PDB file of C-alpha atoms in Angstrom:
ATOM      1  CA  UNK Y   1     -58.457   8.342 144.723  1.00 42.00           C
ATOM      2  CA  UNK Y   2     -60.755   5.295 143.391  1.00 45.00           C
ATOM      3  CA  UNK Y   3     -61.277   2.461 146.023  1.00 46.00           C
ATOM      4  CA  UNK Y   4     -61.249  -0.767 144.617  1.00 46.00           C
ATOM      5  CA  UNK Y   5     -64.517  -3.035 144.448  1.00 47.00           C
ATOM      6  CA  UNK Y   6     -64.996  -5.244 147.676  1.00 45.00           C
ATOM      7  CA  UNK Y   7     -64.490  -8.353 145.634  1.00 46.00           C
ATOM      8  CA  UNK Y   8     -60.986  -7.278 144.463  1.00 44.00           C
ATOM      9  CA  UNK Y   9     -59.771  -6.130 147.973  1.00 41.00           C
ATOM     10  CA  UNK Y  10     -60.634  -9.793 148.979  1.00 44.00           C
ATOM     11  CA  UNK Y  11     -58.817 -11.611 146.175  1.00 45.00           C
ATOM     12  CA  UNK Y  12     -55.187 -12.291 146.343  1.00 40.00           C
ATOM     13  CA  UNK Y  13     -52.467 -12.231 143.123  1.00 43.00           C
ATOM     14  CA  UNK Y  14     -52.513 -15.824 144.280  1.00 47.00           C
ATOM     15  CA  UNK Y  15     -56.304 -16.069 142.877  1.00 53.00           C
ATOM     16  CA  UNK Y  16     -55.017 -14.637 139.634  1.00 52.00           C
ATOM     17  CA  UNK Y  17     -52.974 -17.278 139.370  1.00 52.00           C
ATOM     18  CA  UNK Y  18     -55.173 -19.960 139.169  1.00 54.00           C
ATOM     19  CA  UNK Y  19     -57.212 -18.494 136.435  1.00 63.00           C
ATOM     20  CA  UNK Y  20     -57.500 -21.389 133.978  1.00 73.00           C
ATOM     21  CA  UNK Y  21     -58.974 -19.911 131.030  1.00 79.00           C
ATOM     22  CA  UNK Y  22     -57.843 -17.673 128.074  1.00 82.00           C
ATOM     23  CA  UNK Y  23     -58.294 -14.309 129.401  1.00 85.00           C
ATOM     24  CA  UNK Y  24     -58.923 -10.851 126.473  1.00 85.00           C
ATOM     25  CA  UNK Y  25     -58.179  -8.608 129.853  1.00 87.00           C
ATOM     26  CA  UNK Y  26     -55.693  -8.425 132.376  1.00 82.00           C
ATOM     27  CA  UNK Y  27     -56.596  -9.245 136.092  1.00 83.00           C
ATOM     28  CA  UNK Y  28     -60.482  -7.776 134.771  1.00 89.00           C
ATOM     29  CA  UNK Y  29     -62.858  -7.068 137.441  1.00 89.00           C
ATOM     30  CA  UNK Y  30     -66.563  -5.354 137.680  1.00 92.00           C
ATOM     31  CA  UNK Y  31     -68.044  -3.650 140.577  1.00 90.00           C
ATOM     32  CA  UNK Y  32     -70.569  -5.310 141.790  1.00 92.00           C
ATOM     33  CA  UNK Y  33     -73.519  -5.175 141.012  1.00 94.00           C
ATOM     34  CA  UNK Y  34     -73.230  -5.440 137.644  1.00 95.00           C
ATOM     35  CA  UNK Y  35     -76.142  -3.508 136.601  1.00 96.00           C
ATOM     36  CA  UNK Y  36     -77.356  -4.002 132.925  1.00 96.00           C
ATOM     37  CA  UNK Y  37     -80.595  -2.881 131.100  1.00 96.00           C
ATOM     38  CA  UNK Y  38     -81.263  -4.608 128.180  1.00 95.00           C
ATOM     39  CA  UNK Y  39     -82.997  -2.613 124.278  1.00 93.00           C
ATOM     40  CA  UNK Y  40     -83.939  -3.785 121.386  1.00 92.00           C
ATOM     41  CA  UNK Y  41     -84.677  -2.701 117.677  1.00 90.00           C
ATOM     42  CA  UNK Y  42     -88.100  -2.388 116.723  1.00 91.00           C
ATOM     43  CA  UNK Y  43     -89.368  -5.599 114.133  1.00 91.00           C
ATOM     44  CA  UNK Y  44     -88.141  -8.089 116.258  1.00 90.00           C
ATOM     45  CA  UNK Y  45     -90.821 -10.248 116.783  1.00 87.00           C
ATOM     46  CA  UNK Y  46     -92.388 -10.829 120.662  1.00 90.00           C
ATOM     47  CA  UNK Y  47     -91.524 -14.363 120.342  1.00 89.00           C
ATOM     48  CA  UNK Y  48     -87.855 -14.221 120.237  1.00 87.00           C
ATOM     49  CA  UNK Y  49     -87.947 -11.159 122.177  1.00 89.00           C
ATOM     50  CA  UNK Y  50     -89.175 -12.365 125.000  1.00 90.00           C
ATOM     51  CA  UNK Y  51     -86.731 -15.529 124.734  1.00 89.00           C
ATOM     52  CA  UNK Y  52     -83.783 -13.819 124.425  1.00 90.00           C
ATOM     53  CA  UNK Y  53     -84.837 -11.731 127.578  1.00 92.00           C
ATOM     54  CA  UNK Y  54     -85.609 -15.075 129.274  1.00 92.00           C
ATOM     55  CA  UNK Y  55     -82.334 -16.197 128.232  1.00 92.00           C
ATOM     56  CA  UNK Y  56     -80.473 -13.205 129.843  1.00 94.00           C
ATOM     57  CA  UNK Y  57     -82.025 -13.739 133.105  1.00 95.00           C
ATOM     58  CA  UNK Y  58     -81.234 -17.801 132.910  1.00 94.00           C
ATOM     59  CA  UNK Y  59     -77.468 -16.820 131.880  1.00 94.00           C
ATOM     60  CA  UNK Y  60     -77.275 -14.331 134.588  1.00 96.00           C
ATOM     61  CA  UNK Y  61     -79.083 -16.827 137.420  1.00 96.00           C
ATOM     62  CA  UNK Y  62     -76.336 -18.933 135.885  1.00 94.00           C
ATOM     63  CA  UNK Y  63     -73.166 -17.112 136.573  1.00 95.00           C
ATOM     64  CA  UNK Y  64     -74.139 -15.459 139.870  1.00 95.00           C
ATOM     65  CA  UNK Y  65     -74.455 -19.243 141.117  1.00 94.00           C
ATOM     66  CA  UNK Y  66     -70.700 -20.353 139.721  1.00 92.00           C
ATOM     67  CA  UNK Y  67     -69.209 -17.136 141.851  1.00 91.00           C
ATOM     68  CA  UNK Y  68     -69.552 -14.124 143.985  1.00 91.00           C
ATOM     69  CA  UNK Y  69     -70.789 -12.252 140.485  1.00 93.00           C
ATOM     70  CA  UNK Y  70     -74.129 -10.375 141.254  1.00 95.00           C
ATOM     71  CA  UNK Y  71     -76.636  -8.571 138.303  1.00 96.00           C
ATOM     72  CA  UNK Y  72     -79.166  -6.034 138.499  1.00 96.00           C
ATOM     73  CA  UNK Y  73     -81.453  -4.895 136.123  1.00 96.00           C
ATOM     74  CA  UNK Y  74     -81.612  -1.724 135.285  1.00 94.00           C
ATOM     75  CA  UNK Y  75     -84.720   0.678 134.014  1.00 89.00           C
ATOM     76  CA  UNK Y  76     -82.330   3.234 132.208  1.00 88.00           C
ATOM     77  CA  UNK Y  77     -78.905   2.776 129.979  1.00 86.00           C
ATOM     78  CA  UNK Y  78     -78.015   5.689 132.243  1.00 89.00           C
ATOM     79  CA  UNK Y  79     -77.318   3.925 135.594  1.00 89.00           C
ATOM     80  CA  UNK Y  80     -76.088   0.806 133.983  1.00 94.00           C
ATOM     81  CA  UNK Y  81     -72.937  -0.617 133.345  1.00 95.00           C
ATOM     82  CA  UNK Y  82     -74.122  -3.116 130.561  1.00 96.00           C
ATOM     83  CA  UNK Y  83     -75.678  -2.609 127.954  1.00 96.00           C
ATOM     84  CA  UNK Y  84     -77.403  -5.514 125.962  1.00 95.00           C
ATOM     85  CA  UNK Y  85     -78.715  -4.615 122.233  1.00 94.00           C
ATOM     86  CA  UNK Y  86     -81.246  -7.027 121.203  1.00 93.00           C
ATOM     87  CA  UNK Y  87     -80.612  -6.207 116.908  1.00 90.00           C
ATOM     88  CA  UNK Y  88     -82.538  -8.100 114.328  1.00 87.00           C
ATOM     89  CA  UNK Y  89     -79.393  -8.853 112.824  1.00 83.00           C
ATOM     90  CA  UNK Y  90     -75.342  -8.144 112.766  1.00 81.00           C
ATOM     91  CA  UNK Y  91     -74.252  -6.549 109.273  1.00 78.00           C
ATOM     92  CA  UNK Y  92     -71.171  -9.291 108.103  1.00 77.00           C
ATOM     93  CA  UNK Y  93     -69.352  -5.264 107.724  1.00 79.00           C
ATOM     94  CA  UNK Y  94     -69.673  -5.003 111.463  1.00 77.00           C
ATOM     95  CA  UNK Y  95     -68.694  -8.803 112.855  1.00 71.00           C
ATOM     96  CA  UNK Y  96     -65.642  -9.323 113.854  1.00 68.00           C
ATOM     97  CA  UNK Y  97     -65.706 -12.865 111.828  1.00 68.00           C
ATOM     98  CA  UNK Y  98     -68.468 -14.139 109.956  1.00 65.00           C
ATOM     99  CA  UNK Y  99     -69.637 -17.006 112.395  1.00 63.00           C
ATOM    100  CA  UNK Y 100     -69.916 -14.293 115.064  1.00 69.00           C
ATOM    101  CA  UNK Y 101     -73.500 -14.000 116.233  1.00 72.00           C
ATOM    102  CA  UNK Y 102     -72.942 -10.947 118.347  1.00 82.00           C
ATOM    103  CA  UNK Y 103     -70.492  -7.753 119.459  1.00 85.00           C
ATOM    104  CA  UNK Y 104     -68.940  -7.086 122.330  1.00 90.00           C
ATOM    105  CA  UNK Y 105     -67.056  -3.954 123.125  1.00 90.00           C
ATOM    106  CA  UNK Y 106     -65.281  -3.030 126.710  1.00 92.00           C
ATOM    107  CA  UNK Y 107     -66.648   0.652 126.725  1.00 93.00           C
ATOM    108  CA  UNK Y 108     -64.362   1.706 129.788  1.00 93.00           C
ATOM    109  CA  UNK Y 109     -61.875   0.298 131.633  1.00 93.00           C
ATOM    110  CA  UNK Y 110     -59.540   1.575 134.436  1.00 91.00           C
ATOM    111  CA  UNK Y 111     -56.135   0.222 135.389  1.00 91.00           C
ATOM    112  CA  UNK Y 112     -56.096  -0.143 139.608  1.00 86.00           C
ATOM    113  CA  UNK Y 113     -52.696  -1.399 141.012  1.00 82.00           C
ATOM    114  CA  UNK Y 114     -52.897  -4.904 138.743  1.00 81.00           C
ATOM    115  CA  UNK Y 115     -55.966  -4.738 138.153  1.00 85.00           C
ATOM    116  CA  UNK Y 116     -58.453  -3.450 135.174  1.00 90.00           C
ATOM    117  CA  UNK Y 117     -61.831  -2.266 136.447  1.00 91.00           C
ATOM    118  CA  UNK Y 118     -64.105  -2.901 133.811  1.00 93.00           C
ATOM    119  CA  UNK Y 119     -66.836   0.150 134.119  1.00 93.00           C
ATOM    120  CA  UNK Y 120     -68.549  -0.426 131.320  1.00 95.00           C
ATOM    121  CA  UNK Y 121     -69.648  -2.767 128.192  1.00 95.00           C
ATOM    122  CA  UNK Y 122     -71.838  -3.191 125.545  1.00 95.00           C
ATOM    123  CA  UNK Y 123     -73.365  -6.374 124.104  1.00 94.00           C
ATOM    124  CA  UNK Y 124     -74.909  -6.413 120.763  1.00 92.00           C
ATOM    125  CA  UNK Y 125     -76.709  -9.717 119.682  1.00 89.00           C
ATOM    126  CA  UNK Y 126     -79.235 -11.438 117.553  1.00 85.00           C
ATOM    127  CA  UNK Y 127     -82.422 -12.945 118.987  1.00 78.00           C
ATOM    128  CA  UNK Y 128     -81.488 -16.962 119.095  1.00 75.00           C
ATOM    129  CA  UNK Y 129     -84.103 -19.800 120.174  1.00 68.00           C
ATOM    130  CA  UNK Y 130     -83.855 -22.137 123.029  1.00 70.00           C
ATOM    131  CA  UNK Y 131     -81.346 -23.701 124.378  1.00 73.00           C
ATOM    132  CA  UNK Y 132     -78.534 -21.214 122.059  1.00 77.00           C
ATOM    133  CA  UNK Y 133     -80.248 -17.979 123.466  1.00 83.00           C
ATOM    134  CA  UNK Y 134     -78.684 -18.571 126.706  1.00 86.00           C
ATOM    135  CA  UNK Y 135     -75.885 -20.238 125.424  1.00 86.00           C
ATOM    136  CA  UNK Y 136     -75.125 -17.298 123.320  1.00 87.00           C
ATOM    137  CA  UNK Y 137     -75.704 -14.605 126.007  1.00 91.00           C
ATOM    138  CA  UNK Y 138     -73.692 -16.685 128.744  1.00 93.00           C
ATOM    139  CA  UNK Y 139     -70.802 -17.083 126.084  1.00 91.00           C
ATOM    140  CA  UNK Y 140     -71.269 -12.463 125.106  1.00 92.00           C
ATOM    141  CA  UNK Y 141     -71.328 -11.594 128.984  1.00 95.00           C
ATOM    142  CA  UNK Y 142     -68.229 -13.963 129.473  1.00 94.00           C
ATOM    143  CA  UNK Y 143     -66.690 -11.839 126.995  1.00 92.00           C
ATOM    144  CA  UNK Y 144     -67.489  -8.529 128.979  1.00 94.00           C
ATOM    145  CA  UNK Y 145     -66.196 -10.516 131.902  1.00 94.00           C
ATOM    146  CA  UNK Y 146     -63.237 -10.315 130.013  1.00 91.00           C
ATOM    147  CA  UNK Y 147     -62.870 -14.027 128.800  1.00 91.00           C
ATOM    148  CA  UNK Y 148     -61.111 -14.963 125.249  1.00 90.00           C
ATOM    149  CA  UNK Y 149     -62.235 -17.661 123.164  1.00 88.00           C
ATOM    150  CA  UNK Y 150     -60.800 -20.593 124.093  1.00 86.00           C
ATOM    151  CA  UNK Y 151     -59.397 -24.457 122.688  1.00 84.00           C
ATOM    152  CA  UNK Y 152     -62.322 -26.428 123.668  1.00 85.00           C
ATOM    153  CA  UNK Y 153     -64.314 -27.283 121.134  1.00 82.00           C
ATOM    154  CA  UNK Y 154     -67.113 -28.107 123.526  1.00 85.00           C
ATOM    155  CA  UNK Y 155     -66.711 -24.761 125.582  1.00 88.00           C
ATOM    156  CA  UNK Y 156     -69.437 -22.236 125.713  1.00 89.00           C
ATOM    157  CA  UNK Y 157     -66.287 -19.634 125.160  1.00 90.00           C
ATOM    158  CA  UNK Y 158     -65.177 -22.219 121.754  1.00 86.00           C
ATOM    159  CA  UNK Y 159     -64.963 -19.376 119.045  1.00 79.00           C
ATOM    160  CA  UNK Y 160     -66.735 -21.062 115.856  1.00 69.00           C
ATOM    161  CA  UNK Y 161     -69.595 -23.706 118.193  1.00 60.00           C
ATOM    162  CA  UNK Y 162     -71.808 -22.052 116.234  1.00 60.00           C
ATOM    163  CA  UNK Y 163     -70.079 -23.161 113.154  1.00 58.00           C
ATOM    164  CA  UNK Y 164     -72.896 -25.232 111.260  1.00 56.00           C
ATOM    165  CA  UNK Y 165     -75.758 -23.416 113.075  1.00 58.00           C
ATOM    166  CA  UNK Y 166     -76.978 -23.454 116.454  1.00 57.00           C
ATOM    167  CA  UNK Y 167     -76.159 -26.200 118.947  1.00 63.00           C
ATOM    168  CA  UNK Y 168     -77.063 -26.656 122.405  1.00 72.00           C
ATOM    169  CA  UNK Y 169     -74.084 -28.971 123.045  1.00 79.00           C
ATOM    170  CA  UNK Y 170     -71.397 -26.148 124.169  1.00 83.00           C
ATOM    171  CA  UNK Y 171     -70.617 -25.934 127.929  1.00 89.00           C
ATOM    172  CA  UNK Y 172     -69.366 -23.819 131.060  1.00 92.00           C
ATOM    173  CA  UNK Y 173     -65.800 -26.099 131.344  1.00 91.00           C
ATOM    174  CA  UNK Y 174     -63.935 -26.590 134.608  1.00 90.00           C
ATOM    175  CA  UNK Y 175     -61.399 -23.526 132.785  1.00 89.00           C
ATOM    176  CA  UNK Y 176     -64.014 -21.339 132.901  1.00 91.00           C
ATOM    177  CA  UNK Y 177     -65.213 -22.405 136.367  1.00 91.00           C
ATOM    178  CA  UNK Y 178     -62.140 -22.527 138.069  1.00 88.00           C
ATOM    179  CA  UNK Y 179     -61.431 -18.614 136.581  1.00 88.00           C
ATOM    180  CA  UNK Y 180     -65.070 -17.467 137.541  1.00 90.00           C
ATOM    181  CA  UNK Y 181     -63.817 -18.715 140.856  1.00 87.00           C
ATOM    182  CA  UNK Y 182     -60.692 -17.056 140.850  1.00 85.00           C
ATOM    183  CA  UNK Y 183     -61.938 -13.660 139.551  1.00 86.00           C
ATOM    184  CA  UNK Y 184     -64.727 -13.731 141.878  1.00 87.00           C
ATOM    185  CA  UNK Y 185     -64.267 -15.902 144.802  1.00 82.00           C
ATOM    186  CA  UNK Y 186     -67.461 -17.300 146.814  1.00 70.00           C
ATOM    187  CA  UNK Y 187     -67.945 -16.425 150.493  1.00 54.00           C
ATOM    188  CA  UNK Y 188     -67.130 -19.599 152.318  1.00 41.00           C
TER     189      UNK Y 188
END
C-alpha cells in the first residue's frame, strides 16, 4: 500500500478547488523533497553554464517561497526525481512547437485516491542569459509541477512569451500563485 506525501494528506478537495490556473495533470502532487540533479552536454560554454545553473537555484529559491514546495539537489540522476538536461540546443524534430525553448516529459506518475503522484520528470532546455534563464526554468519546472500554458500573455506559463526572442517581462500571476497555494499549502 503507498502512503500519500504529507503535503497531500493535509490538503483538502476543497484546496483543489481553488486552483486558478490551467492545469496538464489532474490533482498533481510531488513528494517532497523534490530532489533534482541537474547534466549537461559537453560544448556548452562555462558562461551560460554556470547561468543557467544559477538560474535553477533562483527559480527553485523562488517557488519554495510562493508554497510549502521544497528542492534538493542531488549528486546522482539515480536518487533524483528531476532531471534537468542542460542541451546546447533542441532539434525543431524534437519540440513540441517551434517557439518551444525546452522539453518536458512526466516520466512516472501514480494515480492515489484523486490524486496523481508525480514520481518523476525530466526537463530538457537550452542555456538562456539573464533574466530568461530563470524565467525559462521557473516556467519548465511549472510544467513538471503539472501546470498548462495558460491565457495571459504576461504569464511566465504564456505559451509563445518567447515569441520574438527573449523577454524578461513574463510573470508568476495571482493564477499561478493562488494554485501553488492550493497544491501546496503553507504552514500557517
Amino acid at each position: 500500500e503507498v502512503s500519500l506525501p504529507i503535503q497531500v494528506v493535509q490538503a483538502s478537495k476543497a484546496n483543489f478547488s481553488a486552483v486558478a490556473h490551467p492545469m496538464a495533470v489532474e490533482n498533481p502532487q510531488w513528494s517532497l523533497p523534490i530532489k533534482y540533479v541537474i547534466s549537461y552536454e559537453d560544448g556548452i560554454d562555462s558562461y551560460r553554464l554556470n547561468t543557467t545553473r544559477n538560474a535553477i537555484k533562483d527559480a527553485v529559491a523562488e517557488l519554495e517561497s510562493l508554497s510549502s514546495l521544497k528542492f534538493e539537489e542531488s549528486v546522482s540522476s539515480d536518487s533524483s526525481d528531476l532531471t534537468i538536461v542542460i542541451r546546447k540546443s533542441i532539434p525543431e524534430s524534437e519540440k513540441p512547437d517551434k517557439s518551444s525553448l525546452g522539453i518536458v516529459t512526466i516520466i512516472e506518475t501514480e494515480k492515489i485516491e484523486s490524486y496523481t503522484l508525480i514520481k518523476s520528470a525530466k526537463i530538457e532546455m537550452v542555456p538562456m542569459l539573464e533574466c530568461a534563464a530563470e524565467i525559462e526554468v521557473v516556467h519548465e519546472i511549472l510544467h513538471t509541477l503539472g501546470f498548462a500554458h495558460g491565457t495571459e500573455t504576461n504569464s511566465i506559463m504564456y505559451a509563445y512569451a518567447y515569441k520574438n526572442g527573449p523577454t524578461c517581462s513574463p510573470k508568476i500571476v495571482d493564477s499561478i500563485k493562488i494554485s501553488l497555494q492550493a497544491l501546496y499549502p503553507q504552514a500557517m
